[in-house]
Short mmCIF file of C-alpha atoms and ligand atoms in Angstrom, two decimals:
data_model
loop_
_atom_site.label_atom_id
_atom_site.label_comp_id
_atom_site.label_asym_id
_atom_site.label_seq_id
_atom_site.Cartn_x
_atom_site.Cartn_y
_atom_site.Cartn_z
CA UNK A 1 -5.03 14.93 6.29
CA UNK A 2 -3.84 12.18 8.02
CA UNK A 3 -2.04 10.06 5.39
CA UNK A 4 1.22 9.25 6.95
CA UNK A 5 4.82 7.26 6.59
CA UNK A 6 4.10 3.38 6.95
CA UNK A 7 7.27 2.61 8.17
CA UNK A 8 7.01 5.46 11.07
CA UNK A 9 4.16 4.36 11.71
CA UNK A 10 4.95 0.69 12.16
CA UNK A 11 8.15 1.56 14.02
CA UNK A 12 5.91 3.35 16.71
CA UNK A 13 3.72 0.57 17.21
CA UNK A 14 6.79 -1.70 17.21
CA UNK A 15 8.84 0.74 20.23
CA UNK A 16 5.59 0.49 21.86
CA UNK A 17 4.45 -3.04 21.87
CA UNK A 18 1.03 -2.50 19.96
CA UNK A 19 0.04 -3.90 16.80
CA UNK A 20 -1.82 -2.23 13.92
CA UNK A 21 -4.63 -3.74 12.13
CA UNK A 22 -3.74 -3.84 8.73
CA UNK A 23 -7.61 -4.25 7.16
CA UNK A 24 -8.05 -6.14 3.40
CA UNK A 25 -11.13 -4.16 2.56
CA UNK A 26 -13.20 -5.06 -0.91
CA UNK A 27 -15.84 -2.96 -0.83
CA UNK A 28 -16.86 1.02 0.11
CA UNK A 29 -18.46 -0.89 3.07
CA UNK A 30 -15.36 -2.25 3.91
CA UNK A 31 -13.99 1.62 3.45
CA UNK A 32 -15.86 3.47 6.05
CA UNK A 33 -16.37 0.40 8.25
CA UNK A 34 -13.02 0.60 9.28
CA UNK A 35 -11.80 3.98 9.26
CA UNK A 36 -15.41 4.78 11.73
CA UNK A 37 -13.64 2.14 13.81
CA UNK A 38 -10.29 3.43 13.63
CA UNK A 39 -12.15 7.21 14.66
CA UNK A 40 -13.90 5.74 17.23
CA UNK A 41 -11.28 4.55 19.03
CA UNK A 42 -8.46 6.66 18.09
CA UNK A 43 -6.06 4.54 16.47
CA UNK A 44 -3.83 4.04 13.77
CA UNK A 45 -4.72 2.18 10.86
CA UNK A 46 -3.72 0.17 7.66
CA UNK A 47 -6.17 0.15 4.72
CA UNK A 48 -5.30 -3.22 2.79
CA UNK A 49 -5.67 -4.08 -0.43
CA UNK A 50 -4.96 -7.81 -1.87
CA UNK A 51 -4.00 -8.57 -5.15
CA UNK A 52 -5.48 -11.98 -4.65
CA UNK A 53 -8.98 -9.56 -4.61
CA UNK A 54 -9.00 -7.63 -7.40
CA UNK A 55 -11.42 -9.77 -9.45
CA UNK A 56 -14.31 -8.57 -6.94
CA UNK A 57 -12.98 -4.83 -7.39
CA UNK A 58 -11.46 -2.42 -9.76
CA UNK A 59 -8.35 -1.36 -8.21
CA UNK A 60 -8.12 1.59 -10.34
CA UNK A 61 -11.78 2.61 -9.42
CA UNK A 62 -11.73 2.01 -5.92
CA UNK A 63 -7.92 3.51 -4.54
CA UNK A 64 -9.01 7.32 -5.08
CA UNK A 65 -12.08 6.05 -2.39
CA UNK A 66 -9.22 4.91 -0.31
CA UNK A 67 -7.16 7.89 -0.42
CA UNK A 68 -9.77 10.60 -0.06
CA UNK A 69 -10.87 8.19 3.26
CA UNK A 70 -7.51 8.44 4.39
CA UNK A 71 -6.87 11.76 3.69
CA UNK A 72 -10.11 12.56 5.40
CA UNK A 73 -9.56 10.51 8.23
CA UNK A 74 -8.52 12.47 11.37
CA UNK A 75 -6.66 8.93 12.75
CA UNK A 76 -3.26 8.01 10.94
CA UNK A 77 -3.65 6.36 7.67
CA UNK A 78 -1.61 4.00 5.57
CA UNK A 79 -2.72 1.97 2.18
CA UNK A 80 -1.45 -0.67 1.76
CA UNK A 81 -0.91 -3.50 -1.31
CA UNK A 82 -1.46 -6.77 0.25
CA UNK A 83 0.26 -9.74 -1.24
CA UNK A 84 1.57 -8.18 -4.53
CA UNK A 85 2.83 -10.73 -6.90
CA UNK A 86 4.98 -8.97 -8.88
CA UNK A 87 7.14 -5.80 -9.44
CA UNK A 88 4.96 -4.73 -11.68
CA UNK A 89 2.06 -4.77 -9.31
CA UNK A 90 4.18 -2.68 -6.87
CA UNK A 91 4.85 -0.12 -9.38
CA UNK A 92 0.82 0.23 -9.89
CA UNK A 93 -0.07 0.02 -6.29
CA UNK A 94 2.00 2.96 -5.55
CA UNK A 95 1.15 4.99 -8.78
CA UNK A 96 -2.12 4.55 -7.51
CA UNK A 97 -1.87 5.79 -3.84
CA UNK A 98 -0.80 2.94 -1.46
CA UNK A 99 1.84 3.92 0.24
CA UNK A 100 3.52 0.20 1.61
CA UNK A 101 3.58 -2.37 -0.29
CA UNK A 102 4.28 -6.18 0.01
CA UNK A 103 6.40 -8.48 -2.19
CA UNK A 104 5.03 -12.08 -1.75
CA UNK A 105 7.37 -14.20 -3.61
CA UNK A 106 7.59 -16.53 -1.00
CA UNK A 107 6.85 -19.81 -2.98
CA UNK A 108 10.23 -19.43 -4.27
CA UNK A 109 13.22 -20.35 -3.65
CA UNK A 110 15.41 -18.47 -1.17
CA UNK A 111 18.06 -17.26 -3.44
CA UNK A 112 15.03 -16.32 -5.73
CA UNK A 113 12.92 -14.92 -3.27
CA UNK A 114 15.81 -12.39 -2.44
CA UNK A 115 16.24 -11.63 -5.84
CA UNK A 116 12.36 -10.47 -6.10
CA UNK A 117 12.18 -8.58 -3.37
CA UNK A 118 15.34 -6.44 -3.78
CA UNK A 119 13.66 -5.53 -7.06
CA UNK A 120 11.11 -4.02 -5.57
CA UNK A 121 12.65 -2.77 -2.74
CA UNK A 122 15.07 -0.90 -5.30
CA UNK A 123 12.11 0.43 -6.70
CA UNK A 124 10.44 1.36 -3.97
CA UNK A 125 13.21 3.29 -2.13
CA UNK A 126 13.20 5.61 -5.10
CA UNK A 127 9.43 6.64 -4.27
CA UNK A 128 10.23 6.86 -0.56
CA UNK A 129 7.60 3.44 0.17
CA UNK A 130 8.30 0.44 2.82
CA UNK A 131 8.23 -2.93 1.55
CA UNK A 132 7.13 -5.89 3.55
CA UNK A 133 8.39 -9.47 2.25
CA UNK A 134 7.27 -12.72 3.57
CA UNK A 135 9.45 -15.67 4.33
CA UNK A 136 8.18 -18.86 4.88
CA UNK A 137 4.77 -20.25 3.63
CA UNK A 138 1.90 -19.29 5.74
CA UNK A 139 -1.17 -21.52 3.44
CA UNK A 140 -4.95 -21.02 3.06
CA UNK A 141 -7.01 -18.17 1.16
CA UNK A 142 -8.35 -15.01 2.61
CA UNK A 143 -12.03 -15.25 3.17
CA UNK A 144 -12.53 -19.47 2.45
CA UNK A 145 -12.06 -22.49 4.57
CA UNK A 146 -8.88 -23.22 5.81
CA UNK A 147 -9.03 -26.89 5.18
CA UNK A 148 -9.65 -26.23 1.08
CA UNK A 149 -6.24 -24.89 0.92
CA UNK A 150 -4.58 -27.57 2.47
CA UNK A 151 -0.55 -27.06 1.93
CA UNK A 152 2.08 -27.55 4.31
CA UNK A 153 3.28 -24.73 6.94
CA UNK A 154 6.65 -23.85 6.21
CA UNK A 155 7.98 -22.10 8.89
CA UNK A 156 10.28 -19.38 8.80
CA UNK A 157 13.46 -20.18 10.55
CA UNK A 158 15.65 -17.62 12.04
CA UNK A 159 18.83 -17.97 9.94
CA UNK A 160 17.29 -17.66 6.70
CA UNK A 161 15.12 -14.35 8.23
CA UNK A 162 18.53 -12.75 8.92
CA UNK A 163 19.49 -13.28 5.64
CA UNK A 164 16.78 -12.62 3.43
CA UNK A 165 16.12 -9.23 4.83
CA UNK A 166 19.68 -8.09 4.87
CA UNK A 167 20.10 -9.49 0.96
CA UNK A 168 16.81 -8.11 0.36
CA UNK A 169 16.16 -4.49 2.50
CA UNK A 170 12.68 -5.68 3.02
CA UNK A 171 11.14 -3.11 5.76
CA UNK A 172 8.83 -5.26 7.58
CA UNK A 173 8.95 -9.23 7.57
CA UNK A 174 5.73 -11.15 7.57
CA UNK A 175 6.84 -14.43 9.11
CA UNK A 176 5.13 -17.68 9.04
CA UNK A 177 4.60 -19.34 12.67
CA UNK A 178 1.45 -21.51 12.57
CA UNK A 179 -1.13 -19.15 11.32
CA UNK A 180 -3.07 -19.99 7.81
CA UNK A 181 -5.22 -17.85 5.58
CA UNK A 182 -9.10 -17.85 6.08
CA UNK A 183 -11.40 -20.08 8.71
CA UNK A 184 -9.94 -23.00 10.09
CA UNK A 185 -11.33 -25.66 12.69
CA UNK A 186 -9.85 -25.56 16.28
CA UNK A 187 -7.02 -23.63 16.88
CA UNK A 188 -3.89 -23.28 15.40
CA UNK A 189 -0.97 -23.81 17.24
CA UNK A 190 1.79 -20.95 16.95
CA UNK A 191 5.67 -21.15 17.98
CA UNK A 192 6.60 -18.49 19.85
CA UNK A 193 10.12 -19.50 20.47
CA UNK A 194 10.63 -19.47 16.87
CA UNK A 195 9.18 -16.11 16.71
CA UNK A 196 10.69 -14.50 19.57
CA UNK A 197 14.41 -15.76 17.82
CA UNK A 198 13.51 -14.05 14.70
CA UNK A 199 12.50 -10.87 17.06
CA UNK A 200 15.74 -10.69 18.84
CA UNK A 201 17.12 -11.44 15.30
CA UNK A 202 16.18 -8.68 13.04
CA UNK A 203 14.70 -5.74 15.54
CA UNK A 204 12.32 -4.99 13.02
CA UNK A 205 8.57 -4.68 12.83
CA UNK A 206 7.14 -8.37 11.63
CA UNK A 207 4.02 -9.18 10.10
CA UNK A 208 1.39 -11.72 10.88
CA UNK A 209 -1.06 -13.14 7.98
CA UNK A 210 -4.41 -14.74 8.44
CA UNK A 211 -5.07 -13.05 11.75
CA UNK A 212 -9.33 -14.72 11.27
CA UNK A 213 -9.37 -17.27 14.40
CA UNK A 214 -6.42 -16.60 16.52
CA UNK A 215 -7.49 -17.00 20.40
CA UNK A 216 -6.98 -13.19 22.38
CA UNK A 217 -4.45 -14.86 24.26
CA UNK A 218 -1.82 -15.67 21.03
CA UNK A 219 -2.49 -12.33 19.91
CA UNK A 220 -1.24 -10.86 22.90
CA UNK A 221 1.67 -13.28 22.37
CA UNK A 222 2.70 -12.36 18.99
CA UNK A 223 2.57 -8.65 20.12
CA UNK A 224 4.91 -9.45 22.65
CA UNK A 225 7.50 -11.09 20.30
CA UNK A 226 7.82 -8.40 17.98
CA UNK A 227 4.47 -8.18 15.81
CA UNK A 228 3.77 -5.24 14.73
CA UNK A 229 0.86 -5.71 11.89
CA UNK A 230 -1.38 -7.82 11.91
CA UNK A 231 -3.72 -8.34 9.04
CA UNK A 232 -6.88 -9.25 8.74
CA UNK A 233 -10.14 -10.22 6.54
CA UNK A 234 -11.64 -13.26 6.74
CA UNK A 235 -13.93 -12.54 10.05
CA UNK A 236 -14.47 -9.30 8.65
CA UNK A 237 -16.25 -10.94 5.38
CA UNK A 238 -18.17 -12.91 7.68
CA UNK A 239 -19.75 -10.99 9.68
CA UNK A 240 -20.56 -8.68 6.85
CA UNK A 241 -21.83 -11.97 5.36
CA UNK A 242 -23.57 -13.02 8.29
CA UNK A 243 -25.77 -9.84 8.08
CA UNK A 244 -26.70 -10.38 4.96
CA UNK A 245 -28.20 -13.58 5.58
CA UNK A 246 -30.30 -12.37 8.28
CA UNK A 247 -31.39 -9.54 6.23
CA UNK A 248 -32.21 -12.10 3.64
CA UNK A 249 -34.25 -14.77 6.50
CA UNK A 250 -36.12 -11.74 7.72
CA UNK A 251 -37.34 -10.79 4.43
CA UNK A 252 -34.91 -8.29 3.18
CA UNK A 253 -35.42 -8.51 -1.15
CA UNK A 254 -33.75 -4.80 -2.48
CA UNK A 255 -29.59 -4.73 -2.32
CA UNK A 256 -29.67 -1.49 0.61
CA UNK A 257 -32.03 -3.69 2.65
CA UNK A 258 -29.96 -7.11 2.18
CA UNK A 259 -26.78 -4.85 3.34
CA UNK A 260 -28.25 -2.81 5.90
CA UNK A 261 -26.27 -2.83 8.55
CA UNK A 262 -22.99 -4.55 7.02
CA UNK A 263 -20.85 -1.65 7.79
CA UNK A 264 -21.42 -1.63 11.19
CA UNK A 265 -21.06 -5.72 11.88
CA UNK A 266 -17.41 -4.46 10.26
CA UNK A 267 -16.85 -1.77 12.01
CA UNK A 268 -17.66 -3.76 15.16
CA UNK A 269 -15.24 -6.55 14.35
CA UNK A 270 -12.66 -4.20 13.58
CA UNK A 271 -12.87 -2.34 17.10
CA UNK A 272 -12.98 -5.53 18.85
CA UNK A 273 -9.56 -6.04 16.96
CA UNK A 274 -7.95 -2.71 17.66
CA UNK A 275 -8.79 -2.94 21.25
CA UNK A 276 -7.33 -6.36 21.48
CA UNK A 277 -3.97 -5.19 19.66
CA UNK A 278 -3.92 -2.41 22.39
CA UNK A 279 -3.73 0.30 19.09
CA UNK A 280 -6.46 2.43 20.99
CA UNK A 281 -5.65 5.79 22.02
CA UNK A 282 -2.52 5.86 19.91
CA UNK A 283 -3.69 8.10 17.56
CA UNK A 284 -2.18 11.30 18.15
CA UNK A 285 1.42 9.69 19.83
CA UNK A 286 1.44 8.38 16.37
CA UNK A 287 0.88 11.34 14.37
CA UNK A 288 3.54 13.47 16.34
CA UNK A 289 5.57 10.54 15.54
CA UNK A 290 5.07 10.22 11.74
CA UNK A 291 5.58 12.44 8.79
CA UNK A 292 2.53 13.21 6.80
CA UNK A 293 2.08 11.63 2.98
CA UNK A 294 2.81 14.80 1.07
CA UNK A 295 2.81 14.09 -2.53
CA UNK A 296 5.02 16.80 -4.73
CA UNK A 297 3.61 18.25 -7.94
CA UNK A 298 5.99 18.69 -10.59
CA UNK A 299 5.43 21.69 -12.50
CA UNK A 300 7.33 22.81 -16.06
CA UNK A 301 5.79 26.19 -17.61
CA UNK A 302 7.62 26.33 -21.29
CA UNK A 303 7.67 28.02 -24.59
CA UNK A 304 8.13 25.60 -27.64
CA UNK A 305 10.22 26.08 -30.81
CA UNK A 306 10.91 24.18 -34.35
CA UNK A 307 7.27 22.35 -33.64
CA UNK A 308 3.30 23.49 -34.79
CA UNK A 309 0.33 23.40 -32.72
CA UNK A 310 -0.06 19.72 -33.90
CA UNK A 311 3.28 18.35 -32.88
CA UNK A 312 3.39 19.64 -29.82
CA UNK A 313 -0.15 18.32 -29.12
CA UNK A 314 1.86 15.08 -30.22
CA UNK A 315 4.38 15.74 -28.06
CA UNK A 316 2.24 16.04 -25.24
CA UNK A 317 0.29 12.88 -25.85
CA UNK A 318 3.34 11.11 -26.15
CA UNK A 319 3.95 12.29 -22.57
CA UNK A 320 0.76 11.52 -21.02
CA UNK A 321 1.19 7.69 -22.27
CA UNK A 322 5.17 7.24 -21.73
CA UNK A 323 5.41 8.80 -18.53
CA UNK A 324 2.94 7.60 -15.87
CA UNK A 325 4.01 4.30 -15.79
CA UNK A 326 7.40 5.24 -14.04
CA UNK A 327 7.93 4.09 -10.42
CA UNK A 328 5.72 6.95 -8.35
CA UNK A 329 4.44 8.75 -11.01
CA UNK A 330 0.48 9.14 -10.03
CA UNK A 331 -0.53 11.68 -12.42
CA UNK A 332 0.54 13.14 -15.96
CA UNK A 333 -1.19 16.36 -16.84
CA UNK A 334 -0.46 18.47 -19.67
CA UNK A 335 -2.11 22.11 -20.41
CA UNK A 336 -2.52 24.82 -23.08
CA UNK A 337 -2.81 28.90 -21.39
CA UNK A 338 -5.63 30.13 -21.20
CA UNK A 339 -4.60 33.38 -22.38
CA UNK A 340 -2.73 34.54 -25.39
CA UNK A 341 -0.87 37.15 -23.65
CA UNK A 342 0.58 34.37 -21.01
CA UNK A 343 4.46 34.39 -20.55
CA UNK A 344 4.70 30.56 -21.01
CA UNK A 345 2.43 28.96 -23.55
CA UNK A 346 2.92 25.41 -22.30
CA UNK A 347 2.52 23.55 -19.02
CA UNK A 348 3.58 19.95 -17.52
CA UNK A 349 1.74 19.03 -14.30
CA UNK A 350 3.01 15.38 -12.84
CA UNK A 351 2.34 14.07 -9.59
CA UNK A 352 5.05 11.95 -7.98
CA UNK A 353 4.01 10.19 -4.53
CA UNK A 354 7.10 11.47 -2.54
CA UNK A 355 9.48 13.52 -3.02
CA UNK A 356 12.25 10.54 -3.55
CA UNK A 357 10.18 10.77 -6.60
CA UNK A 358 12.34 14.18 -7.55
CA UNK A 359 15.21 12.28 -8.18
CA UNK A 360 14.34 8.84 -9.46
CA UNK A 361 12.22 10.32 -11.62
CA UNK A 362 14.88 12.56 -13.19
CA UNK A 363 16.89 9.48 -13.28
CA UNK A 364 14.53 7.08 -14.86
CA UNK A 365 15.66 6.06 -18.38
CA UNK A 366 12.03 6.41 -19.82
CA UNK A 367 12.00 9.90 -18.55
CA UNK A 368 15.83 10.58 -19.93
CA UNK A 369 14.99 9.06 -23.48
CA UNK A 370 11.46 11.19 -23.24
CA UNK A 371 13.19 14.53 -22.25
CA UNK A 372 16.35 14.57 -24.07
CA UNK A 373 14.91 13.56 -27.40
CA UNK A 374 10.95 14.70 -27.69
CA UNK A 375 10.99 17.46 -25.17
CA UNK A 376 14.52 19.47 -24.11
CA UNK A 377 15.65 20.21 -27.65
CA UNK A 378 12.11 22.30 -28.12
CA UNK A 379 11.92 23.44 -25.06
CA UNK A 380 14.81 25.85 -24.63
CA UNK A 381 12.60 28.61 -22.97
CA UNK A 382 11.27 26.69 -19.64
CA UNK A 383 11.49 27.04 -15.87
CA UNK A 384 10.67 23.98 -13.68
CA UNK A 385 9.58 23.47 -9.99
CA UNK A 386 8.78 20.59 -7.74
CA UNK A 387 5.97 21.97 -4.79
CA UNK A 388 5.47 19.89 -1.81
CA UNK A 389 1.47 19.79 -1.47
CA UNK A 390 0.74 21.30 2.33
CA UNK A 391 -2.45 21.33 3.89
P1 13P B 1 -7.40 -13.86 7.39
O1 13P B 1 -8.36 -13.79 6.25
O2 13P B 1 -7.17 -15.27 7.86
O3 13P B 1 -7.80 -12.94 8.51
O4 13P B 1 -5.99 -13.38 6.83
C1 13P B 1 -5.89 -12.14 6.21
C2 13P B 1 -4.54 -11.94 5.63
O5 13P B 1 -3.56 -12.48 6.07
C3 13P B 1 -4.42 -11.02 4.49
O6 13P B 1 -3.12 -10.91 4.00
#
């Protein structure tokens, strides 16, 4: 399994002036395009997922894909939620697997964006997950032209970097230095001075956004001021595109013949990047270097008292719709023995994402108000045990 610690793994590529690919996928295609890429060259890799993209997908339906791929993968993994608007987006991108996420209230305000992201950085902590903000306003949509999107650059200057992300405790800063979102015409110009400050600034991995049409030569810059992720869609969707419509001009008419050959125009384009970002080969320097993504299964065997068959089924229900919507909760399962003759009647099953989960779990006032007034006082006869899932 070779889920692993986001941060670690960004800190690595950071110490060793690399940058990671961090991948929006929206389809299976997307999936196995580039984690064969990632294989085939032995690096590490971020699977992405954008908020901004969840009307082509069902989040819910597609992130057990994405963590069985990463889990299967035999290069270091990390899924991440690209662009999350909100805290309660974070909350459901982690419940759901990805293990960094990013805060992108960077329309706002300073004072405001601070405020957001130590929200979620609060609640992250508590499940043991990075958090990468964004300061500054980098424009454009992922996957369109440039030009449609027109708004301003507004560039991240140093002072308000070193701010934000002490105020805030943001892990990773995505910084805004002349790249947009999506296709543009020409070439974008990119300060480097400014970047290289807000490098020598905060010493900590930064992020850059709309990676589509950046010349080899400014990627190699960016990785020498400090960029440590880079992400990237746009020319991704186009060359799967582009495939397409050749499968389509030479007379493709079923759906498998129209996308024949999509994954690998992906899984080209993704190599090219990796190779270019000098991740290749990094593979197993990165997994000595990172912890795995063990989750931690929460387990309660119990006897009930004072309550029927009915209410506790009540109880239980109550349970399984209260209690998976705290912060790294991914899974509330509730059983019945199989056997009459079975010491504890009763079992709890939950699946936190980390164990930080142990504790802000126990802590969480949804939990408190569940267990001290539905479940403790009937419950006398219990024993309880958190197990770290090794493979
Ligand atoms: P591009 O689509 O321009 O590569 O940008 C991707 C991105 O920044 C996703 O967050």
């Amino acid at each position: 399994m070779a889920l692993v610690n986001m941060k670690q793994m960004l800190e690595h590529a950071h110490t060793n002036g690399y940058a990671v690919g961090a991948f929006d996928l929206v389809s299976l295609d997307f999936l196995e395009a580039i984690l064969d890429a990632a294989g085939h060259c032995r690096a590490p890799v971020i699977l992405s997922l954008a908020e901004s993209h969840f009307e082509y997908f069902d989040f819910e339906l597609v992130m057990p894909a994405v963590v069985a791929g990463a889990r299967r993968a035999s290069v270091p993994v990390a899924i991440h939620l690209d662009h999350g608007e909100s805290l309660s987006s974070a909350v459901r991108g982690i419940n759901l697997g990805c293990n960094g996420v990013m805060v992108d209230a960077s329309h706002l305000p300073l004072e405001e964006n601070i405020a957001a992201s130590r929200k979620v950085v609060e609640m992250a902590r508590g499940c043991g997950v990075p958090v990468e903000g964004e300061l500054g306003y980098v424009p454009g949509v992922e996957g369109e032209d440039a030009e449609r999107h027109p708004g301003e650059i507004a560039y991240t200057s140093v002072e308000d970097a070193r701010r934000y992300v002490a105020e805030s405790g943001v892990d990773f800063l995505a910084v805004s230095v002349g790249t947009v979102h999506g296709r543009m015409q020409g070439e974008p110009r990119l300060d480097f001075q400014r970047l290289a400050g807000i490098d020598q600034a905060l010493g900590i991995p930064l992020v850059i956004h709309g990676g589509t049409g950046l010349a080899d030569e400014q990627f190699r810059s960016l990785i020498e001021n400090g960029v440590s992720k880079i992400n990237y869609y746009t020319a991704l969707a186009d060359a799967a595109g582009g495939r397409i419509v050749g499968n389509a001009s030479a007379g493709a008419k079923s759906y498998t013949a129209l996308v024949a050959g999509v994954r690998q125009a992906i899984a080209e384009e993704v190599e090219r990047c990796i190779r270019l970002w000098g991740g290749a080969g990094q593979a197993e320097a990165v997994l000595a270097h990172c912890e795995p993504w063990e989750p931690v299964e929460h387990i309660i065997l119990y006897n009930v008292e004072k309550l029927d068959e009915r209410e506790v089924r009540e109880m239980m229900a109550e349970g399984r719709r209260v209690l998976p919507s705290i912060p790294g909760v991914q899974a509330v399962d509730t059983g019945i023995a199989a056997q009459d003759a079975a010491k504890y009647r009763y079992c709890w099953r939950i699946r936190f994402c980390h164990p930080a989960v142990i504790d802000s779990y126990r802590d969480h006032p949804d939990h408190k108000a569940f267990a001290d007034h539905r479940f403790r006082p009937y419950a006398g006869d219990r024993i309880s045990i958190d197990y770290r899932l090794v493979e």
